[in-house]
mmCIF file of C-alpha atoms in Angstrom:
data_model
loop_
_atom_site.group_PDB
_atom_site.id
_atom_site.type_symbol
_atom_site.label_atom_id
_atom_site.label_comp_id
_atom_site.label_asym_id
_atom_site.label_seq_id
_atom_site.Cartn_x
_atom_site.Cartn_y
_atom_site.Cartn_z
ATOM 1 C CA UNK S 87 6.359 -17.677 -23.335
ATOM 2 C CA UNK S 88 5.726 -14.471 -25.292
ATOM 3 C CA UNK S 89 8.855 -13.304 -27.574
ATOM 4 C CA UNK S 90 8.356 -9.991 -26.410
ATOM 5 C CA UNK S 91 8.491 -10.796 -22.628
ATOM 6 C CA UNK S 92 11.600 -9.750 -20.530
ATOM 7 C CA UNK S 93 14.571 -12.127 -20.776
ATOM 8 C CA UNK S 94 15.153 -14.407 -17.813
ATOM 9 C CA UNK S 95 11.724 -14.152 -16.676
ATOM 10 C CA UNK S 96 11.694 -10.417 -15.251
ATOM 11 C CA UNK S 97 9.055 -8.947 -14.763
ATOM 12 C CA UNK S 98 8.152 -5.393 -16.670
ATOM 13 C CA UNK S 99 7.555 -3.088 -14.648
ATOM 14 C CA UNK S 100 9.909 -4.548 -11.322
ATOM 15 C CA UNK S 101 12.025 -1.953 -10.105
ATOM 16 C CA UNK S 102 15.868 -1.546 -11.462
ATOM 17 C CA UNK S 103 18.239 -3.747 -9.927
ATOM 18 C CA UNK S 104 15.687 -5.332 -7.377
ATOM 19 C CA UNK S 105 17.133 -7.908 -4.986
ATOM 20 C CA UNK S 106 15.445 -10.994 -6.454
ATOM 21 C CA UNK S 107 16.251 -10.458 -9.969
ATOM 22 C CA UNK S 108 20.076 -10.354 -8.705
ATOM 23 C CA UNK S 109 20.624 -12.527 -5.636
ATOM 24 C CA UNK S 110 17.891 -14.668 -5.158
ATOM 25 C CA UNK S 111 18.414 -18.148 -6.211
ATOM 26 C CA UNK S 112 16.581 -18.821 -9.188
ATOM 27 C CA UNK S 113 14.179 -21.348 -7.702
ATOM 28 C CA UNK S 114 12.312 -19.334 -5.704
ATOM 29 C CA UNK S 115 12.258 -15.969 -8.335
ATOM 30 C CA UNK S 116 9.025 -17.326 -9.144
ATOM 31 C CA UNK S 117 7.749 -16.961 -6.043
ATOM 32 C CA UNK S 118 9.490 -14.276 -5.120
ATOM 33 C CA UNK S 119 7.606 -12.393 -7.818
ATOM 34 C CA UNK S 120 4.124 -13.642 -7.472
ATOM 35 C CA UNK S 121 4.721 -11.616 -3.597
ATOM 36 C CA UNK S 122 6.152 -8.839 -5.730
ATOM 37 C CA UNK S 123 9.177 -9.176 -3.795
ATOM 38 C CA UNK S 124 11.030 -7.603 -6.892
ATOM 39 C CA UNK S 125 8.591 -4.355 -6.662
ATOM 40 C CA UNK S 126 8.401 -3.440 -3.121
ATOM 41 C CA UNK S 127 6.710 -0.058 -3.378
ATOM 42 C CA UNK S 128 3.081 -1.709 -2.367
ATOM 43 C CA UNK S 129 5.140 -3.290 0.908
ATOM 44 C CA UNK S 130 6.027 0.145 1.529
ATOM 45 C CA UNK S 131 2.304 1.166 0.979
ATOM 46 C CA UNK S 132 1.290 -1.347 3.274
ATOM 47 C CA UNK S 133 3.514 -1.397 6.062
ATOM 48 C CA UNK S 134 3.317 2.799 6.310
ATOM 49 C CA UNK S 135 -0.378 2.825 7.959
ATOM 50 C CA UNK S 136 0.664 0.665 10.244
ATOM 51 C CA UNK S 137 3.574 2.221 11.478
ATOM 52 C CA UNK S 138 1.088 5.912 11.428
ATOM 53 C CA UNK S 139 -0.954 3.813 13.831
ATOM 54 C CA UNK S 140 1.458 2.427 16.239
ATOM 55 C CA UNK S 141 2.923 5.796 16.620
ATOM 56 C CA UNK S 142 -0.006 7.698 16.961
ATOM 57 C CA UNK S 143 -1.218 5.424 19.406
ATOM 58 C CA UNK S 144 2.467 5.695 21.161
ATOM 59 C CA UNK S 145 2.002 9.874 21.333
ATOM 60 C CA UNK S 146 -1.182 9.336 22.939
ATOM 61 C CA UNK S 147 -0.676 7.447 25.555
ATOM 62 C CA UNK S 148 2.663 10.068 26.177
ATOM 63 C CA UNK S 149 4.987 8.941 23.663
ATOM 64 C CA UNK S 150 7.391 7.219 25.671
ATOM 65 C CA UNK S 151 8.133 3.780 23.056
ATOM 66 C CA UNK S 152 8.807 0.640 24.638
ATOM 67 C CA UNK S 153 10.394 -3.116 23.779
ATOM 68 C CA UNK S 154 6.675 -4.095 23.454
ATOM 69 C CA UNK S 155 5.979 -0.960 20.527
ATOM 70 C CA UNK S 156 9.466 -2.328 18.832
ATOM 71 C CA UNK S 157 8.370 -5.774 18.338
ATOM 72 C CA UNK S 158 4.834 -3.938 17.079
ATOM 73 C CA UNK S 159 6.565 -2.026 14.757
ATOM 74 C CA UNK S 160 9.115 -5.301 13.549
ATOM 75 C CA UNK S 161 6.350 -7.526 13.267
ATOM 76 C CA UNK S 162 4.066 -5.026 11.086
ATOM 77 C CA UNK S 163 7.119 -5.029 8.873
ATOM 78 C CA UNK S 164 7.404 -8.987 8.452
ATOM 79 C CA UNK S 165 3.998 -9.065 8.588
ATOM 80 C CA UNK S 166 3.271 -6.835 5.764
ATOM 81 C CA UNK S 167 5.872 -7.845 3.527
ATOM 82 C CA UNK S 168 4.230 -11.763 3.926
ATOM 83 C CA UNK S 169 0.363 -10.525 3.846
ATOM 84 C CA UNK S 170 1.148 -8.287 0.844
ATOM 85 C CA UNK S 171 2.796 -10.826 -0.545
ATOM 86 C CA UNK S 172 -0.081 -13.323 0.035
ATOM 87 C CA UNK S 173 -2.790 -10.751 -1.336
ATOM 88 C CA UNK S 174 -0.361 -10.665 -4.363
ATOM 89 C CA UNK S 175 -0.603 -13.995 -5.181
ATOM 90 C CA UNK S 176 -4.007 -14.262 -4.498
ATOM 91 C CA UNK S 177 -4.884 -11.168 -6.981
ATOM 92 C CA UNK S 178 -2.608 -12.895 -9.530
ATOM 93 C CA UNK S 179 -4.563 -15.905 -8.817
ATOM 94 C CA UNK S 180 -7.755 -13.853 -9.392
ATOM 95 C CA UNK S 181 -6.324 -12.164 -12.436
ATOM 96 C CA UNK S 182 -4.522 -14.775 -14.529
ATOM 97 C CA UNK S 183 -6.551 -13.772 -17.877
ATOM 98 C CA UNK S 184 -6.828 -10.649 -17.619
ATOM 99 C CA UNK S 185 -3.025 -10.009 -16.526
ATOM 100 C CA UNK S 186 -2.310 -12.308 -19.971
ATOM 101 C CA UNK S 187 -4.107 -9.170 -21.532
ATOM 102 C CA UNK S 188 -2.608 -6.523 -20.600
ATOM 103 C CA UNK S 189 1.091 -5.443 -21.581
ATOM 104 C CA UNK S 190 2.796 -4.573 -17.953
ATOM 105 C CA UNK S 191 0.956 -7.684 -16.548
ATOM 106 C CA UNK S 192 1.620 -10.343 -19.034
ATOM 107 C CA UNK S 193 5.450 -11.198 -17.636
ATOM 108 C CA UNK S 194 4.282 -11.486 -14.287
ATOM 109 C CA UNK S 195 4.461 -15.548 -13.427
ATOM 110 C CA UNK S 196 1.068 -16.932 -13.654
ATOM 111 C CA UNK S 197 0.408 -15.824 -16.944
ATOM 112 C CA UNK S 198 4.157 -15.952 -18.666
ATOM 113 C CA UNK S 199 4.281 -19.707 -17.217
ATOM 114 C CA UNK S 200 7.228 -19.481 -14.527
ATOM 115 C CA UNK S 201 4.516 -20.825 -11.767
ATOM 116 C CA UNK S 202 1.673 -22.826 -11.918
ATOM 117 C CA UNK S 203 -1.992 -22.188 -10.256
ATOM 118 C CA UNK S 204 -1.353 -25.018 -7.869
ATOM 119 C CA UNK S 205 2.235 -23.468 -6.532
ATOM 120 C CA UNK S 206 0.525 -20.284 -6.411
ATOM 121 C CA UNK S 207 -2.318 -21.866 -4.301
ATOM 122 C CA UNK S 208 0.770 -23.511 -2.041
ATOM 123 C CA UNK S 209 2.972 -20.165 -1.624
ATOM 124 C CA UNK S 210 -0.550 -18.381 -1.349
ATOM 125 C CA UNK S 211 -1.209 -20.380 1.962
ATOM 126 C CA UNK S 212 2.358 -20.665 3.374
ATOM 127 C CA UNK S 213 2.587 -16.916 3.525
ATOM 128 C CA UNK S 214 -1.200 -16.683 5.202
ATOM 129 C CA UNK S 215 0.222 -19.177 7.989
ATOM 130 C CA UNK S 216 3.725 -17.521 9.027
ATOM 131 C CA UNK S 217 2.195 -14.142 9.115
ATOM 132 C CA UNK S 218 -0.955 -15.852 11.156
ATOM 133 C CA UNK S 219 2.028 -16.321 13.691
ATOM 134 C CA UNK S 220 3.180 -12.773 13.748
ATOM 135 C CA UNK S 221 -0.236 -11.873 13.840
ATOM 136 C CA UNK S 222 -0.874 -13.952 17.486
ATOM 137 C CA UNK S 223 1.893 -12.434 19.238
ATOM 138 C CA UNK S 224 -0.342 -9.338 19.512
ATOM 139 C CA UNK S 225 -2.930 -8.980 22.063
ATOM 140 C CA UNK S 226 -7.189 -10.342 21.368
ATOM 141 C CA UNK S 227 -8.196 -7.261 19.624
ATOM 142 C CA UNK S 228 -5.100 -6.812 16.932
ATOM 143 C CA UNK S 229 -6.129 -10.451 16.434
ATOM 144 C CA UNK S 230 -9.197 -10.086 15.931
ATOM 145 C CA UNK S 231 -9.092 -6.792 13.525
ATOM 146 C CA UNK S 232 -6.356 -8.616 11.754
ATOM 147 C CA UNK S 233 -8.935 -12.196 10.913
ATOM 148 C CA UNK S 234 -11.308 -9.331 9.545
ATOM 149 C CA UNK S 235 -8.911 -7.636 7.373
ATOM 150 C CA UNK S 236 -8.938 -10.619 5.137
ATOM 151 C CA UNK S 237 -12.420 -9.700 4.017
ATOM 152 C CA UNK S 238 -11.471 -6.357 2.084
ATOM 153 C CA UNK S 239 -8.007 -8.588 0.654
ATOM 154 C CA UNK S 240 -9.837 -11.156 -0.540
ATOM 155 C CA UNK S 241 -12.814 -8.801 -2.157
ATOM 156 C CA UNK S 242 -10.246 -5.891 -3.711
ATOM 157 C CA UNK S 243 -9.169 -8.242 -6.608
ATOM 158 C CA UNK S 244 -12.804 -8.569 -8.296
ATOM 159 C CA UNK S 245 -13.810 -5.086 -7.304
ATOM 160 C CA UNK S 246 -12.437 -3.894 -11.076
ATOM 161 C CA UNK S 247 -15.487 -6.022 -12.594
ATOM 162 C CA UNK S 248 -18.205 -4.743 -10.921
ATOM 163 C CA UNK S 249 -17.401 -0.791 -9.777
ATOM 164 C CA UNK S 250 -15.818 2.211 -11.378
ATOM 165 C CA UNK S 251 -13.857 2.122 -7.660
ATOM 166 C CA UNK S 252 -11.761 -0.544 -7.048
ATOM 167 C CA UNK S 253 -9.593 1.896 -5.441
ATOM 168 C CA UNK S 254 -11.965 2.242 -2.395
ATOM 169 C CA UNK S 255 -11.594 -1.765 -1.368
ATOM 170 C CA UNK S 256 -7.637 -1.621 -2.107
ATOM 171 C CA UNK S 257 -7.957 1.552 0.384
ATOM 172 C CA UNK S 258 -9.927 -0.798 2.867
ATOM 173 C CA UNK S 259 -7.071 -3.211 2.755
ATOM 174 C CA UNK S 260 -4.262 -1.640 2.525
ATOM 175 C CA UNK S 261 -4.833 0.747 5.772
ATOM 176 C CA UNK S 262 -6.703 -1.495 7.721
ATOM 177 C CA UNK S 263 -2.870 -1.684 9.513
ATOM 178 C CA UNK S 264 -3.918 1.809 10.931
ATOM 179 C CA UNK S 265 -6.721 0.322 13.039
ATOM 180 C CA UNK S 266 -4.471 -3.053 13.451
ATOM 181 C CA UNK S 267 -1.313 -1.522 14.968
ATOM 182 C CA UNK S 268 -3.266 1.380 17.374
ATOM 183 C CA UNK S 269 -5.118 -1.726 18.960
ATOM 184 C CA UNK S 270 -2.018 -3.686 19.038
ATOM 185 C CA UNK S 271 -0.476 -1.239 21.280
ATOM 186 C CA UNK S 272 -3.885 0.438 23.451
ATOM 187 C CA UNK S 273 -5.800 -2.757 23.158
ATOM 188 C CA UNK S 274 -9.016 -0.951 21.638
ATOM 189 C CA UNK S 275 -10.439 1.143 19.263
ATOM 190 C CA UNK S 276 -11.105 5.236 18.986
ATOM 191 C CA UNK S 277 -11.887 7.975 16.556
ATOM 192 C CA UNK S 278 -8.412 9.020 16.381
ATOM 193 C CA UNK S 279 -7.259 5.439 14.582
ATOM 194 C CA UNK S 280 -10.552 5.904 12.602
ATOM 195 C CA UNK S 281 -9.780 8.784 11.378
ATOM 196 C CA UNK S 282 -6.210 7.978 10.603
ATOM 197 C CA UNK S 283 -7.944 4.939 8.694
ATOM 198 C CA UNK S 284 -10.040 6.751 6.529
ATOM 199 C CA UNK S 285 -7.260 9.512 5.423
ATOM 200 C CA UNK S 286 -5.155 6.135 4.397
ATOM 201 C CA UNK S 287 -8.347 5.649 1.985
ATOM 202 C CA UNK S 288 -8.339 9.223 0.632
ATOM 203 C CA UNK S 289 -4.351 8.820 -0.503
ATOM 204 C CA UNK S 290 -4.883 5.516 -1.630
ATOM 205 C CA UNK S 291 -7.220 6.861 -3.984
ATOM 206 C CA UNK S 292 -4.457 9.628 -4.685
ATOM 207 C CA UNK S 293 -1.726 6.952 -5.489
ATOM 208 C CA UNK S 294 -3.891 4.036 -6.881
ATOM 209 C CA UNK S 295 -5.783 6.493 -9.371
ATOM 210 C CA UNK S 296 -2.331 7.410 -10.364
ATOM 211 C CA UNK S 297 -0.992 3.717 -10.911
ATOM 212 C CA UNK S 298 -3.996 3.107 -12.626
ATOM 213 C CA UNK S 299 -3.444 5.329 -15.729
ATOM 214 C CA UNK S 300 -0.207 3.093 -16.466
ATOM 215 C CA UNK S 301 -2.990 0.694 -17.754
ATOM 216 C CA UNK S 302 -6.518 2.886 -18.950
ATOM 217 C CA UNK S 303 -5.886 1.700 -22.480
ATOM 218 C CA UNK S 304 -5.737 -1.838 -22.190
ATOM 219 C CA UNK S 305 -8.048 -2.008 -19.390
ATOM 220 C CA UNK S 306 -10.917 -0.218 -21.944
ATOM 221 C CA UNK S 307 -10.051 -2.893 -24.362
ATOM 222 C CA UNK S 308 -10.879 -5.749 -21.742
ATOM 223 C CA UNK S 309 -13.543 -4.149 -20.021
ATOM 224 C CA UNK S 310 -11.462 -3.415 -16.547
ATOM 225 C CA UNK S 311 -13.126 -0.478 -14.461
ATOM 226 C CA UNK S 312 -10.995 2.047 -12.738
ATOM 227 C CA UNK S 313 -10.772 5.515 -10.919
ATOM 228 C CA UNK S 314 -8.401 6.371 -13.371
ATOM 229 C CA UNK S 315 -10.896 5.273 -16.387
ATOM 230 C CA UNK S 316 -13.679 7.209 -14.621
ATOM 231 C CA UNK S 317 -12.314 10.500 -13.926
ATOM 232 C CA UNK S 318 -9.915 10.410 -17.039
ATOM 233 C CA UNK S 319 -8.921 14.253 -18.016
ATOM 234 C CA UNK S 320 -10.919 15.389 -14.828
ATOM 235 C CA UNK S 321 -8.056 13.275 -12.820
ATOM 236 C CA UNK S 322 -6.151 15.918 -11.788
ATOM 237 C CA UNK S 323 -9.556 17.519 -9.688
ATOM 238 C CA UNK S 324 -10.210 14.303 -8.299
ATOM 239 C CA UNK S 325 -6.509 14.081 -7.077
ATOM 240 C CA UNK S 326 -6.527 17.429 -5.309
ATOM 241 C CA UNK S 327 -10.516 16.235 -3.638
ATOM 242 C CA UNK S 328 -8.378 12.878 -2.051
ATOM 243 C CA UNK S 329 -5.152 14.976 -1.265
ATOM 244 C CA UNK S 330 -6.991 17.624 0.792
ATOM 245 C CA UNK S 331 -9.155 14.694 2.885
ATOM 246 C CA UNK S 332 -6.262 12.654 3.288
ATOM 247 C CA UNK S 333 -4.718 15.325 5.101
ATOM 248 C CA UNK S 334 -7.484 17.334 6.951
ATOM 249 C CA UNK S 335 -8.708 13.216 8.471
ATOM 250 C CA UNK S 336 -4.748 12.644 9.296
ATOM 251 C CA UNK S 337 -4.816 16.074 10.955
ATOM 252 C CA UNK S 338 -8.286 15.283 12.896
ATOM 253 C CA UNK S 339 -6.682 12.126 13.893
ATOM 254 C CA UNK S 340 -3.395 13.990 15.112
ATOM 255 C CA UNK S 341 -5.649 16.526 17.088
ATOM 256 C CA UNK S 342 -8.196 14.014 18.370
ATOM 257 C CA UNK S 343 -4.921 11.627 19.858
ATOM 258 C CA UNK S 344 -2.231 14.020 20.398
ATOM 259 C CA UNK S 345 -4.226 17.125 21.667
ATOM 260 C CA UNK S 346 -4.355 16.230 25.309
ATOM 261 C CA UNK S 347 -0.813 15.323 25.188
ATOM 262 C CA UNK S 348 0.467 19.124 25.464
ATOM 263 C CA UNK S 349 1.163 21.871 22.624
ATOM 264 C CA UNK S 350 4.534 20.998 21.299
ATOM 265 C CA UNK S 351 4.052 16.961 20.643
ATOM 266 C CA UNK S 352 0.511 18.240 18.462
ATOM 267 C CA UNK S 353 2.524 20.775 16.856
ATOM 268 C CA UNK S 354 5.479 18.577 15.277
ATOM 269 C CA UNK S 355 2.894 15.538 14.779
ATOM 270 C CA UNK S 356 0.821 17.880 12.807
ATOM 271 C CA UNK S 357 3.987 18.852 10.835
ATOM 272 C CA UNK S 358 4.179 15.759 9.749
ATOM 273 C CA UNK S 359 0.261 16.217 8.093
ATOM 274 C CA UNK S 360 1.430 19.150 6.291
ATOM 275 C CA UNK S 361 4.698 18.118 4.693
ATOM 276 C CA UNK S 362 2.563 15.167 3.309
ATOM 277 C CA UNK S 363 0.030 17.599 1.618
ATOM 278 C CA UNK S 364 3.068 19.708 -0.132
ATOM 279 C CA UNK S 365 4.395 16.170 -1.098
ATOM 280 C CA UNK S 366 0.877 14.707 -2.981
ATOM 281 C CA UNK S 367 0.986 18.721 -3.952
ATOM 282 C CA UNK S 368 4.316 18.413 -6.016
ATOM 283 C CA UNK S 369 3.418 14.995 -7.020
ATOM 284 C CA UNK S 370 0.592 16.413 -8.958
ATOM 285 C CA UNK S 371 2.735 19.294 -10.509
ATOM 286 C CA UNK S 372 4.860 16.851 -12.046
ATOM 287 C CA UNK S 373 2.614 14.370 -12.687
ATOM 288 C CA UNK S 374 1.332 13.622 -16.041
ATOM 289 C CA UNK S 375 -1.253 11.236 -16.753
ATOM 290 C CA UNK S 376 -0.206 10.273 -20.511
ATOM 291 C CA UNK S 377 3.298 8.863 -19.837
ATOM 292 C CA UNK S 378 3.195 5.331 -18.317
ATOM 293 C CA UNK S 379 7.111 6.124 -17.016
ATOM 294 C CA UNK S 380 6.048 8.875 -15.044
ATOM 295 C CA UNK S 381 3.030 7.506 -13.475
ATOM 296 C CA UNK S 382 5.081 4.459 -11.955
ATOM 297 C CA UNK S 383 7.411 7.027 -10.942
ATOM 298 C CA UNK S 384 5.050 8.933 -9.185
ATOM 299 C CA UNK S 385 3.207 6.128 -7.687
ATOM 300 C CA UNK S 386 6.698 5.238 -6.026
ATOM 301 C CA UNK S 387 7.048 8.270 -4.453
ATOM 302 C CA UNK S 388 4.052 8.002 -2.474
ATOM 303 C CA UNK S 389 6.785 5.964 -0.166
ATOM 304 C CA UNK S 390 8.107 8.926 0.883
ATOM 305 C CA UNK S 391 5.387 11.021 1.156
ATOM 306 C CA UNK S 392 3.942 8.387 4.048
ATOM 307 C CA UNK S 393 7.433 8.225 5.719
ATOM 308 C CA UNK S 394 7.242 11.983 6.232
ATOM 309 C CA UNK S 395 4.651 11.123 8.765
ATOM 310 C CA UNK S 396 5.922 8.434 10.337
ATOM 311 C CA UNK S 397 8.951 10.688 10.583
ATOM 312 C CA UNK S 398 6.900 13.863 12.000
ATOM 313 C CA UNK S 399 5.370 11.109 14.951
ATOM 314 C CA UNK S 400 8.373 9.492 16.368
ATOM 315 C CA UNK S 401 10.240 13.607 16.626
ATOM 316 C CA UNK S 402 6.833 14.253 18.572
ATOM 317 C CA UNK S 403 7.807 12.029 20.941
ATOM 318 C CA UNK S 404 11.142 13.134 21.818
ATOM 319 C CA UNK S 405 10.016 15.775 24.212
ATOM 320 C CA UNK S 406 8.151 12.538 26.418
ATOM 321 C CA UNK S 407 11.108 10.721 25.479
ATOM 322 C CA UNK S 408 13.618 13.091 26.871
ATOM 323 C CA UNK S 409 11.605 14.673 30.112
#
């Protein structure tokens, strides 16, 4: 191992005082970080467009939650946390040289030697299966969308050698919960959960282009494409383009699903669109593109920012919920 990697085998750039650097038992910190267990803002990222799904599809059909839409909204939860986990491991899989490359990368376990390919492969697979189970409790067409989603996972980790947008395919994967959890609850498909979809894909490219200047300079030296390589000093342009679609297509969606409900549900659902805008909006004030630091920082925040619509659907449903 490198002298200059972090002592006990943490990983750079895992978040202060994480759970599995403190309490987990060292046997499975290995593991624990090839799921990124010990930086859970990408769980977060995951398990938010799922949860904008399930209650948007909850407001349309009159926003009155049930012990069916609770076990939706637990088992997006487990079942993010275990399939971002497993795309984790399979992107470190994917990645092993070039993480051993690049300095925020080279602690993580493949390439500082705390795991081995084959565990990897083993942990990869035992993740898959327990969130396969989750994934059957729901009804044939959550199924179903949820077998396709692993085309856009297993694509996103090679996308960097071969486009100038990887962004795009993590945006695929990473909202495909949008579509996942609206079926899971109405048992089809719409515009609305379309829509919602594809203003997941605008902020990712808000949040990922961000993340991504945490690592331009090492990724020109090894040849790794990027949004935030492409647009470079014209990033802060390109960040206002994905902020505005994000939240005009999560306002379309609101409108298309919510609109028949009545006046005051559409009005405090498309709150929730707005107070996301002014949060990507102060993200970009502060936000400077230079200072690794601030760019994780940043990139964290984007938590929030999605919870502020989960937030803005469930108070839409009180008035259903009360009458």
């Amino acid at each position: 191992m490198s002298h200059d990697l972090p002592p006990d085998g943490r990983v750079a750039d895992a978040t202060d005082l994480n759970w599995v650097d403190r309490f987990a038992p060292k046997v499975t910190r290995p593991y624990l970080r090839l799921s990124r267990a010990d930086r859970p803002a990408g769980t977060w990222l995951l398990l938010i467009p799922c949860w904008w799904g399930l209650a948007l599809a909850v407001l349309n059909q009159g926003g009155t939650p049930g012990l069916g839409e609770l076990w939706i909204a637990l088992g997006c939860g487990l079942g993010a946390f275990l399939m971002r986990g497993a795309g984790c491991t399979w992107n470190d899989l994917a990645d092993h040289d070039i993480d051993a490359g690049v300095a925020r990368t080279r602690s993580r376990p493949l390439p500082s030697g705390q795991a081995t390919r084959a565990q990897a492969k083993i942990w990869l697979v035992v993740q898959a299966l327990l969130a396969l189970g989750i994934l059957l409790s729901f009804n044939p067409v959550a199924i179903a969308l949820g077998v396709l989603a692993l085309l856009p996972v297993a694509v996103y980790p090679f996308a960097k050698r071969f486009t100038w947008w990887p962004q795009v395919f993590l945006g695929l994967a990473f909202n495909w919960g949008a579509l996942l959890a609206w079926a899971a609850v109405t048992g089809s498909i719409s515009l609305a959960p379309v829509l919602l979809y594809l203003g997941g894909i605008a902020w990712t490219l808000f949040y990922d282009t961000i993340y991504a200047h945490q690592d331009k300079e090492d990724d020109a030296l090894i040849g790794v494409k990027s949004t935030a390589r492409l647009f470079g000093a014209a990033t802060g342009k390109w960040l206002f383009v994905f902020l505005v679609l994000s939240v005009l297509l999560i306002a379309s969606a609101v409108i298309r699903a919510v609109l028949p409900v009545g006046p005051i549900p559409l009005l405090l659902a498309l709150a929730g669109a707005w107070g996301f805008g002014w949060h990507l909006a102060w993200q970009m004030r502060r936000l400077d593109i230079d200072n690794p630091d601030m760019c994780m920082r940043i990139f964290r925040s984007n938590r929030d920012a999605g919870l502020i619509v989960v937030l803005a659907f469930c108070v839409a449903m009180l008035p259903q919920v009360l009458s």
